[in-house]
mmCIF file with all atom_site columns, C-alpha atoms in Angstrom:
data_model
loop_
_atom_site.group_PDB
_atom_site.id
_atom_site.type_symbol
_atom_site.label_atom_id
_atom_site.label_alt_id
_atom_site.label_comp_id
_atom_site.label_asym_id
_atom_site.label_entity_id
_atom_site.label_seq_id
_atom_site.pdbx_PDB_ins_code
_atom_site.Cartn_x
_atom_site.Cartn_y
_atom_site.Cartn_z
_atom_site.occupancy
_atom_site.B_iso_or_equiv
_atom_site.pdbx_formal_charge
_atom_site.auth_seq_id
_atom_site.auth_comp_id
_atom_site.auth_asym_id
_atom_site.auth_atom_id
_atom_site.pdbx_PDB_model_num
ATOM 1   C CA . MET E 1 1   ? 156.426 138.259 45.216 1.00 44.00 ? 1   MET E CA 1
ATOM 2   C CA . ALA E 1 2   ? 159.582 139.553 46.804 1.00 53.00 ? 2   ALA E CA 1
ATOM 3   C CA . ALA E 1 3   ? 161.297 136.187 47.286 1.00 73.00 ? 3   ALA E CA 1
ATOM 4   C CA . ASP E 1 4   ? 164.865 135.864 46.066 1.00 89.00 ? 4   ASP E CA 1
ATOM 5   C CA . LEU E 1 5   ? 165.473 132.402 44.673 1.00 95.00 ? 5   LEU E CA 1
ATOM 6   C CA . GLN E 1 6   ? 168.991 133.069 43.350 1.00 94.00 ? 6   GLN E CA 1
ATOM 7   C CA . GLY E 1 7   ? 170.945 129.821 43.350 1.00 94.00 ? 7   GLY E CA 1
ATOM 8   C CA . LYS E 1 8   ? 167.830 127.622 43.483 1.00 97.00 ? 8   LYS E CA 1
ATOM 9   C CA . ARG E 1 9   ? 167.332 125.035 40.747 1.00 97.00 ? 9   ARG E CA 1
ATOM 10  C CA . VAL E 1 10  ? 163.885 123.728 39.834 1.00 98.00 ? 10  VAL E CA 1
ATOM 11  C CA . ALA E 1 11  ? 163.264 120.628 37.745 1.00 98.00 ? 11  ALA E CA 1
ATOM 12  C CA . ILE E 1 12  ? 160.122 120.683 35.602 1.00 98.00 ? 12  ILE E CA 1
ATOM 13  C CA . LEU E 1 13  ? 159.228 117.117 34.679 1.00 98.00 ? 13  LEU E CA 1
ATOM 14  C CA . ALA E 1 14  ? 157.063 116.964 31.557 1.00 98.00 ? 14  ALA E CA 1
ATOM 15  C CA . ALA E 1 15  ? 156.401 114.922 28.433 1.00 98.00 ? 15  ALA E CA 1
ATOM 16  C CA . ASP E 1 16  ? 154.475 115.340 25.204 1.00 98.00 ? 16  ASP E CA 1
ATOM 17  C CA . GLY E 1 17  ? 150.954 116.562 25.886 1.00 97.00 ? 17  GLY E CA 1
ATOM 18  C CA . VAL E 1 18  ? 151.895 118.935 28.703 1.00 98.00 ? 18  VAL E CA 1
ATOM 19  C CA . GLU E 1 19  ? 149.358 121.715 29.259 1.00 98.00 ? 19  GLU E CA 1
ATOM 20  C CA . ARG E 1 20  ? 151.357 124.727 28.038 1.00 98.00 ? 20  ARG E CA 1
ATOM 21  C CA . VAL E 1 21  ? 150.126 127.280 30.565 1.00 98.00 ? 21  VAL E CA 1
ATOM 22  C CA . GLU E 1 22  ? 150.739 124.904 33.494 1.00 98.00 ? 22  GLU E CA 1
ATOM 23  C CA . LEU E 1 23  ? 154.418 124.683 32.594 1.00 98.00 ? 23  LEU E CA 1
ATOM 24  C CA . GLU E 1 24  ? 154.899 128.198 31.276 1.00 98.00 ? 24  GLU E CA 1
ATOM 25  C CA . GLN E 1 25  ? 153.295 130.347 33.994 1.00 98.00 ? 25  GLN E CA 1
ATOM 26  C CA . PRO E 1 26  ? 154.962 128.788 37.064 1.00 98.00 ? 26  PRO E CA 1
ATOM 27  C CA . ARG E 1 27  ? 158.255 128.712 35.171 1.00 98.00 ? 27  ARG E CA 1
ATOM 28  C CA . GLU E 1 28  ? 158.023 132.442 34.408 1.00 98.00 ? 28  GLU E CA 1
ATOM 29  C CA . VAL E 1 29  ? 157.248 133.226 38.061 1.00 97.00 ? 29  VAL E CA 1
ATOM 30  C CA . LEU E 1 30  ? 160.164 131.096 39.262 1.00 98.00 ? 30  LEU E CA 1
ATOM 31  C CA . ASP E 1 31  ? 162.538 132.624 36.699 1.00 97.00 ? 31  ASP E CA 1
ATOM 32  C CA . ARG E 1 32  ? 161.496 136.162 37.719 1.00 96.00 ? 32  ARG E CA 1
ATOM 33  C CA . ALA E 1 33  ? 162.182 135.262 41.354 1.00 96.00 ? 33  ALA E CA 1
ATOM 34  C CA . GLY E 1 34  ? 165.720 134.254 40.360 1.00 96.00 ? 34  GLY E CA 1
ATOM 35  C CA . ALA E 1 35  ? 165.443 130.457 40.190 1.00 97.00 ? 35  ALA E CA 1
ATOM 36  C CA . GLN E 1 36  ? 167.012 128.438 37.401 1.00 97.00 ? 36  GLN E CA 1
ATOM 37  C CA . THR E 1 37  ? 164.424 126.154 35.789 1.00 98.00 ? 37  THR E CA 1
ATOM 38  C CA . GLU E 1 38  ? 165.137 123.111 33.647 1.00 98.00 ? 38  GLU E CA 1
ATOM 39  C CA . VAL E 1 39  ? 162.719 120.955 31.678 1.00 98.00 ? 39  VAL E CA 1
ATOM 40  C CA . LEU E 1 40  ? 163.383 117.254 32.175 1.00 98.00 ? 40  LEU E CA 1
ATOM 41  C CA . SER E 1 41  ? 161.620 114.637 30.091 1.00 98.00 ? 41  SER E CA 1
ATOM 42  C CA . ILE E 1 42  ? 161.609 110.985 29.102 1.00 98.00 ? 42  ILE E CA 1
ATOM 43  C CA . HIS E 1 43  ? 163.055 111.815 25.677 1.00 97.00 ? 43  HIS E CA 1
ATOM 44  C CA . ASP E 1 44  ? 165.383 114.510 24.403 1.00 97.00 ? 44  ASP E CA 1
ATOM 45  C CA . GLY E 1 45  ? 164.740 117.245 21.846 1.00 98.00 ? 45  GLY E CA 1
ATOM 46  C CA . GLU E 1 46  ? 161.392 118.938 22.274 1.00 98.00 ? 46  GLU E CA 1
ATOM 47  C CA . ILE E 1 47  ? 158.105 118.070 23.916 1.00 98.00 ? 47  ILE E CA 1
ATOM 48  C CA . LYS E 1 48  ? 154.783 118.999 22.364 1.00 98.00 ? 48  LYS E CA 1
ATOM 49  C CA . ALA E 1 49  ? 152.512 121.252 24.397 1.00 98.00 ? 49  ALA E CA 1
ATOM 50  C CA . ARG E 1 50  ? 148.727 121.375 24.302 1.00 97.00 ? 50  ARG E CA 1
ATOM 51  C CA . LYS E 1 51  ? 146.024 123.892 25.147 1.00 97.00 ? 51  LYS E CA 1
ATOM 52  C CA . ASN E 1 52  ? 142.972 122.422 26.898 1.00 93.00 ? 52  ASN E CA 1
ATOM 53  C CA . ASP E 1 53  ? 144.347 118.968 26.015 1.00 91.00 ? 53  ASP E CA 1
ATOM 54  C CA . LEU E 1 54  ? 143.021 119.234 22.468 1.00 92.00 ? 54  LEU E CA 1
ATOM 55  C CA . ASP E 1 55  ? 144.786 122.030 20.619 1.00 95.00 ? 55  ASP E CA 1
ATOM 56  C CA . GLU E 1 56  ? 148.443 122.071 19.621 1.00 94.00 ? 56  GLU E CA 1
ATOM 57  C CA . ALA E 1 57  ? 150.303 124.776 21.543 1.00 96.00 ? 57  ALA E CA 1
ATOM 58  C CA . GLY E 1 58  ? 153.911 124.699 20.372 1.00 96.00 ? 58  GLY E CA 1
ATOM 59  C CA . THR E 1 59  ? 156.855 122.968 21.967 1.00 97.00 ? 59  THR E CA 1
ATOM 60  C CA . PHE E 1 60  ? 159.313 123.240 24.838 1.00 98.00 ? 60  PHE E CA 1
ATOM 61  C CA . THR E 1 61  ? 162.995 122.389 24.545 1.00 98.00 ? 61  THR E CA 1
ATOM 62  C CA . VAL E 1 62  ? 164.096 119.560 26.815 1.00 98.00 ? 62  VAL E CA 1
ATOM 63  C CA . ASP E 1 63  ? 167.105 120.505 28.943 1.00 98.00 ? 63  ASP E CA 1
ATOM 64  C CA . GLY E 1 64  ? 167.841 116.999 30.177 1.00 98.00 ? 64  GLY E CA 1
ATOM 65  C CA . LEU E 1 65  ? 166.612 113.449 30.546 1.00 98.00 ? 65  LEU E CA 1
ATOM 66  C CA . VAL E 1 66  ? 164.978 112.415 33.796 1.00 98.00 ? 66  VAL E CA 1
ATOM 67  C CA . ALA E 1 67  ? 166.910 109.131 33.551 1.00 97.00 ? 67  ALA E CA 1
ATOM 68  C CA . ASP E 1 68  ? 170.148 111.132 33.907 1.00 97.00 ? 68  ASP E CA 1
ATOM 69  C CA . ALA E 1 69  ? 168.874 113.546 36.588 1.00 97.00 ? 69  ALA E CA 1
ATOM 70  C CA . SER E 1 70  ? 169.641 113.454 40.288 1.00 97.00 ? 70  SER E CA 1
ATOM 71  C CA . VAL E 1 71  ? 167.338 114.767 43.009 1.00 97.00 ? 71  VAL E CA 1
ATOM 72  C CA . GLY E 1 72  ? 170.440 116.229 44.647 1.00 97.00 ? 72  GLY E CA 1
ATOM 73  C CA . ASP E 1 73  ? 170.896 118.612 41.724 1.00 97.00 ? 73  ASP E CA 1
ATOM 74  C CA . TYR E 1 74  ? 167.557 120.378 42.324 1.00 98.00 ? 74  TYR E CA 1
ATOM 75  C CA . ASP E 1 75  ? 165.809 122.296 45.090 1.00 97.00 ? 75  ASP E CA 1
ATOM 76  C CA . ALA E 1 76  ? 162.218 121.722 43.906 1.00 98.00 ? 76  ALA E CA 1
ATOM 77  C CA . LEU E 1 77  ? 160.167 119.777 41.372 1.00 98.00 ? 77  LEU E CA 1
ATOM 78  C CA . LEU E 1 78  ? 157.234 120.998 39.275 1.00 98.00 ? 78  LEU E CA 1
ATOM 79  C CA . LEU E 1 79  ? 154.755 118.528 37.746 1.00 98.00 ? 79  LEU E CA 1
ATOM 80  C CA . PRO E 1 80  ? 152.475 120.326 35.278 1.00 98.00 ? 80  PRO E CA 1
ATOM 81  C CA . GLY E 1 81  ? 149.344 118.627 33.987 1.00 96.00 ? 81  GLY E CA 1
ATOM 82  C CA . GLY E 1 82  ? 147.485 117.982 30.817 1.00 95.00 ? 82  GLY E CA 1
ATOM 83  C CA . THR E 1 83  ? 146.069 114.456 30.635 1.00 95.00 ? 83  THR E CA 1
ATOM 84  C CA . VAL E 1 84  ? 148.568 112.971 28.167 1.00 96.00 ? 84  VAL E CA 1
ATOM 85  C CA . ASN E 1 85  ? 151.692 114.306 29.906 1.00 97.00 ? 85  ASN E CA 1
ATOM 86  C CA . PRO E 1 86  ? 151.335 112.603 33.325 1.00 96.00 ? 86  PRO E CA 1
ATOM 87  C CA . ASP E 1 87  ? 149.881 109.516 31.669 1.00 95.00 ? 87  ASP E CA 1
ATOM 88  C CA . GLN E 1 88  ? 153.214 109.113 29.843 1.00 96.00 ? 88  GLN E CA 1
ATOM 89  C CA . LEU E 1 89  ? 155.271 109.912 32.922 1.00 97.00 ? 89  LEU E CA 1
ATOM 90  C CA . ARG E 1 90  ? 153.513 107.406 35.156 1.00 95.00 ? 90  ARG E CA 1
ATOM 91  C CA . VAL E 1 91  ? 154.493 104.497 32.893 1.00 96.00 ? 91  VAL E CA 1
ATOM 92  C CA . ASP E 1 92  ? 158.170 105.505 32.783 1.00 97.00 ? 92  ASP E CA 1
ATOM 93  C CA . GLU E 1 93  ? 160.005 103.916 35.712 1.00 97.00 ? 93  GLU E CA 1
ATOM 94  C CA . GLY E 1 94  ? 162.761 106.550 35.647 1.00 97.00 ? 94  GLY E CA 1
ATOM 95  C CA . ALA E 1 95  ? 160.217 109.364 35.942 1.00 98.00 ? 95  ALA E CA 1
ATOM 96  C CA . VAL E 1 96  ? 158.272 107.565 38.680 1.00 98.00 ? 96  VAL E CA 1
ATOM 97  C CA . SER E 1 97  ? 161.443 106.852 40.672 1.00 98.00 ? 97  SER E CA 1
ATOM 98  C CA . PHE E 1 98  ? 162.583 110.468 40.324 1.00 98.00 ? 98  PHE E CA 1
ATOM 99  C CA . VAL E 1 99  ? 159.247 111.728 41.650 1.00 98.00 ? 99  VAL E CA 1
ATOM 100 C CA . ARG E 1 100 ? 159.232 109.212 44.518 1.00 98.00 ? 100 ARG E CA 1
ATOM 101 C CA . ASP E 1 101 ? 162.799 110.108 45.508 1.00 98.00 ? 101 ASP E CA 1
ATOM 102 C CA . PHE E 1 102 ? 162.022 113.827 45.283 1.00 97.00 ? 102 PHE E CA 1
ATOM 103 C CA . VAL E 1 103 ? 159.002 113.562 47.573 1.00 98.00 ? 103 VAL E CA 1
ATOM 104 C CA . GLU E 1 104 ? 160.955 111.414 50.019 1.00 97.00 ? 104 GLU E CA 1
ATOM 105 C CA . SER E 1 105 ? 163.782 113.985 50.037 1.00 97.00 ? 105 SER E CA 1
ATOM 106 C CA . GLY E 1 106 ? 161.479 116.514 51.705 1.00 97.00 ? 106 GLY E CA 1
ATOM 107 C CA . LYS E 1 107 ? 162.128 119.127 49.014 1.00 97.00 ? 107 LYS E CA 1
ATOM 108 C CA . PRO E 1 108 ? 159.109 120.966 47.562 1.00 97.00 ? 108 PRO E CA 1
ATOM 109 C CA . VAL E 1 109 ? 157.136 119.082 44.910 1.00 98.00 ? 109 VAL E CA 1
ATOM 110 C CA . ALA E 1 110 ? 154.362 121.000 43.143 1.00 98.00 ? 110 ALA E CA 1
ATOM 111 C CA . ALA E 1 111 ? 151.713 119.259 40.994 1.00 98.00 ? 111 ALA E CA 1
ATOM 112 C CA . ILE E 1 112 ? 148.773 120.863 39.229 1.00 98.00 ? 112 ILE E CA 1
ATOM 113 C CA . CYS E 1 113 ? 145.676 119.578 37.441 1.00 97.00 ? 113 CYS E CA 1
ATOM 114 C CA . HIS E 1 114 ? 146.426 115.980 36.295 1.00 98.00 ? 114 HIS E CA 1
ATOM 115 C CA . GLY E 1 115 ? 150.028 116.197 37.580 1.00 97.00 ? 115 GLY E CA 1
ATOM 116 C CA . PRO E 1 116 ? 149.161 114.260 40.778 1.00 98.00 ? 116 PRO E CA 1
ATOM 117 C CA . TRP E 1 117 ? 148.687 111.101 38.684 1.00 97.00 ? 117 TRP E CA 1
ATOM 118 C CA . THR E 1 118 ? 152.457 110.751 38.854 1.00 97.00 ? 118 THR E CA 1
ATOM 119 C CA . LEU E 1 119 ? 152.334 111.108 42.657 1.00 98.00 ? 119 LEU E CA 1
ATOM 120 C CA . ILE E 1 120 ? 149.868 108.208 42.743 1.00 98.00 ? 120 ILE E CA 1
ATOM 121 C CA . GLU E 1 121 ? 152.111 106.004 40.617 1.00 97.00 ? 121 GLU E CA 1
ATOM 122 C CA . ALA E 1 122 ? 155.106 106.901 42.789 1.00 98.00 ? 122 ALA E CA 1
ATOM 123 C CA . GLY E 1 123 ? 153.197 105.674 45.844 1.00 98.00 ? 123 GLY E CA 1
ATOM 124 C CA . VAL E 1 124 ? 153.463 108.970 47.721 1.00 98.00 ? 124 VAL E CA 1
ATOM 125 C CA . ALA E 1 125 ? 149.819 110.128 47.822 1.00 98.00 ? 125 ALA E CA 1
ATOM 126 C CA . ALA E 1 126 ? 148.616 107.951 50.713 1.00 98.00 ? 126 ALA E CA 1
ATOM 127 C CA . GLY E 1 127 ? 147.947 109.873 53.905 1.00 98.00 ? 127 GLY E CA 1
ATOM 128 C CA . ARG E 1 128 ? 148.492 113.242 52.247 1.00 98.00 ? 128 ARG E CA 1
ATOM 129 C CA . THR E 1 129 ? 145.961 116.047 51.794 1.00 98.00 ? 129 THR E CA 1
ATOM 130 C CA . LEU E 1 130 ? 145.858 116.912 48.088 1.00 98.00 ? 130 LEU E CA 1
ATOM 131 C CA . THR E 1 131 ? 143.766 118.626 45.450 1.00 98.00 ? 131 THR E CA 1
ATOM 132 C CA . SER E 1 132 ? 143.614 118.139 41.697 1.00 97.00 ? 132 SER E CA 1
ATOM 133 C CA . TYR E 1 133 ? 141.477 118.449 38.627 1.00 97.00 ? 133 TYR E CA 1
ATOM 134 C CA . PRO E 1 134 ? 138.049 116.974 39.474 1.00 97.00 ? 134 PRO E CA 1
ATOM 135 C CA . SER E 1 135 ? 138.355 113.992 37.108 1.00 96.00 ? 135 SER E CA 1
ATOM 136 C CA . ILE E 1 136 ? 141.286 112.423 39.000 1.00 97.00 ? 136 ILE E CA 1
ATOM 137 C CA . ARG E 1 137 ? 140.066 112.995 42.569 1.00 97.00 ? 137 ARG E CA 1
ATOM 138 C CA . THR E 1 138 ? 138.660 109.450 42.754 1.00 98.00 ? 138 THR E CA 1
ATOM 139 C CA . ASP E 1 139 ? 142.093 108.141 41.721 1.00 98.00 ? 139 ASP E CA 1
ATOM 140 C CA . LEU E 1 140 ? 143.679 110.143 44.536 1.00 98.00 ? 140 LEU E CA 1
ATOM 141 C CA . ARG E 1 141 ? 141.128 108.873 47.078 1.00 98.00 ? 141 ARG E CA 1
ATOM 142 C CA . ASN E 1 142 ? 141.713 105.297 45.899 1.00 98.00 ? 142 ASN E CA 1
ATOM 143 C CA . ALA E 1 143 ? 145.450 105.874 46.450 1.00 98.00 ? 143 ALA E CA 1
ATOM 144 C CA . GLY E 1 144 ? 144.754 106.855 50.075 1.00 98.00 ? 144 GLY E CA 1
ATOM 145 C CA . ALA E 1 145 ? 144.890 110.646 49.821 1.00 98.00 ? 145 ALA E CA 1
ATOM 146 C CA . ASP E 1 146 ? 142.555 113.007 51.660 1.00 98.00 ? 146 ASP E CA 1
ATOM 147 C CA . VAL E 1 147 ? 141.172 115.010 48.729 1.00 98.00 ? 147 VAL E CA 1
ATOM 148 C CA . VAL E 1 148 ? 139.876 118.558 49.128 1.00 98.00 ? 148 VAL E CA 1
ATOM 149 C CA . ASP E 1 149 ? 138.530 121.123 46.670 1.00 97.00 ? 149 ASP E CA 1
ATOM 150 C CA . GLN E 1 150 ? 140.760 124.160 47.223 1.00 97.00 ? 150 GLN E CA 1
ATOM 151 C CA . ASP E 1 151 ? 142.764 126.386 44.891 1.00 97.00 ? 151 ASP E CA 1
ATOM 152 C CA . VAL E 1 152 ? 146.038 125.291 46.470 1.00 98.00 ? 152 VAL E CA 1
ATOM 153 C CA . VAL E 1 153 ? 146.905 122.783 49.191 1.00 98.00 ? 153 VAL E CA 1
ATOM 154 C CA . ILE E 1 154 ? 150.240 122.541 50.970 1.00 98.00 ? 154 ILE E CA 1
ATOM 155 C CA . ASP E 1 155 ? 150.847 119.309 52.882 1.00 98.00 ? 155 ASP E CA 1
ATOM 156 C CA . LYS E 1 156 ? 154.422 119.329 54.156 1.00 96.00 ? 156 LYS E CA 1
ATOM 157 C CA . ASN E 1 157 ? 156.515 119.370 50.963 1.00 97.00 ? 157 ASN E CA 1
ATOM 158 C CA . LEU E 1 158 ? 153.649 118.652 48.546 1.00 98.00 ? 158 LEU E CA 1
ATOM 159 C CA . ILE E 1 159 ? 151.917 121.584 46.848 1.00 98.00 ? 159 ILE E CA 1
ATOM 160 C CA . THR E 1 160 ? 148.876 120.726 44.737 1.00 98.00 ? 160 THR E CA 1
ATOM 161 C CA . SER E 1 161 ? 146.418 122.788 42.756 1.00 98.00 ? 161 SER E CA 1
ATOM 162 C CA . ARG E 1 162 ? 143.304 122.169 40.658 1.00 98.00 ? 162 ARG E CA 1
ATOM 163 C CA . SER E 1 163 ? 143.536 123.855 37.265 1.00 97.00 ? 163 SER E CA 1
ATOM 164 C CA . PRO E 1 164 ? 144.944 126.737 35.209 1.00 97.00 ? 164 PRO E CA 1
ATOM 165 C CA . GLU E 1 165 ? 142.545 129.130 36.954 1.00 97.00 ? 165 GLU E CA 1
ATOM 166 C CA . ASP E 1 166 ? 144.544 128.536 40.145 1.00 97.00 ? 166 ASP E CA 1
ATOM 167 C CA . LEU E 1 167 ? 147.959 129.241 38.602 1.00 97.00 ? 167 LEU E CA 1
ATOM 168 C CA . PRO E 1 168 ? 148.556 132.595 40.379 1.00 97.00 ? 168 PRO E CA 1
ATOM 169 C CA . VAL E 1 169 ? 148.155 131.142 43.894 1.00 97.00 ? 169 VAL E CA 1
ATOM 170 C CA . PHE E 1 170 ? 149.854 127.894 42.893 1.00 98.00 ? 170 PHE E CA 1
ATOM 171 C CA . SER E 1 171 ? 152.901 129.752 41.557 1.00 97.00 ? 171 SER E CA 1
ATOM 172 C CA . GLU E 1 172 ? 153.035 131.957 44.666 1.00 96.00 ? 172 GLU E CA 1
ATOM 173 C CA . ALA E 1 173 ? 152.904 128.863 46.891 1.00 97.00 ? 173 ALA E CA 1
ATOM 174 C CA . ILE E 1 174 ? 155.820 127.270 45.024 1.00 97.00 ? 174 ILE E CA 1
ATOM 175 C CA . VAL E 1 175 ? 157.948 130.395 45.421 1.00 97.00 ? 175 VAL E CA 1
ATOM 176 C CA . SER E 1 176 ? 157.036 130.699 49.121 1.00 95.00 ? 176 SER E CA 1
ATOM 177 C CA . GLN E 1 177 ? 157.879 127.061 49.822 1.00 95.00 ? 177 GLN E CA 1
ATOM 178 C CA . LEU E 1 178 ? 161.151 127.246 47.923 1.00 94.00 ? 178 LEU E CA 1
ATOM 179 C CA . ALA E 1 179 ? 162.117 130.480 49.659 1.00 92.00 ? 179 ALA E CA 1
ATOM 180 C CA . GLY E 1 180 ? 161.163 129.007 53.044 1.00 88.00 ? 180 GLY E CA 1
ATOM 181 C CA . THR E 1 181 ? 158.703 131.828 53.685 1.00 62.00 ? 181 THR E CA 1
ATOM 182 C CA . ALA E 1 182 ? 155.429 129.881 53.824 1.00 54.00 ? 182 ALA E CA 1
ATOM 183 C CA . THR E 1 183 ? 153.458 130.652 56.952 1.00 45.00 ? 183 THR E CA 1
ATOM 184 C CA . LYS E 1 184 ? 152.295 127.912 59.296 1.00 40.00 ? 184 LYS E CA 1
ATOM 185 C CA . GLU E 1 185 ? 148.727 128.611 58.152 1.00 41.00 ? 185 GLU E CA 1
ATOM 186 C CA . GLU E 1 186 ? 149.794 127.697 54.605 1.00 45.00 ? 186 GLU E CA 1
ATOM 187 C CA . GLU E 1 187 ? 151.328 124.399 55.666 1.00 48.00 ? 187 GLU E CA 1
ATOM 188 C CA . LYS E 1 188 ? 149.685 121.284 56.977 1.00 47.00 ? 188 LYS E CA 1
ATOM 189 C CA . SER E 1 189 ? 152.007 119.537 59.415 1.00 40.00 ? 189 SER E CA 1
#
């Protein structure tokens, strides 16, 4: 990836139970491209990461609280998965409002695996073409989304992906969208 994201700020919204690789890999790709990434959460200190939802996988330091964050301070939003992480986020009104406002801003919002649960709660999935981990596709359909089984789907400013196996193309799509270099074939109008 040759994109230069110098000066771009990316919020990563996560809580305890985040799937480590789904936060870590896109963050590393964004950092290498020059973006500044910040972990926002519903509590300060550290959040506990998981591997395959079951195994402890260390922690991430929280850079700020979502309750104190402003969409205007960021150029993109990343919503990693893990089942526990988005389940906590979708019951926190500050997190849900932040996601809703971010999607409505038109800035890139990327969600992987179970991350789209927060999109559902924010009321922004209806009428959008999305993908996700298989176990939440019915939830997306019930929320009015057109659900497809693809490694990455770009629908306007929403970027969704299925699972950790799709992280390379998911991360590339985030960088392309943030850099403004996505081709028309990559975007659904």
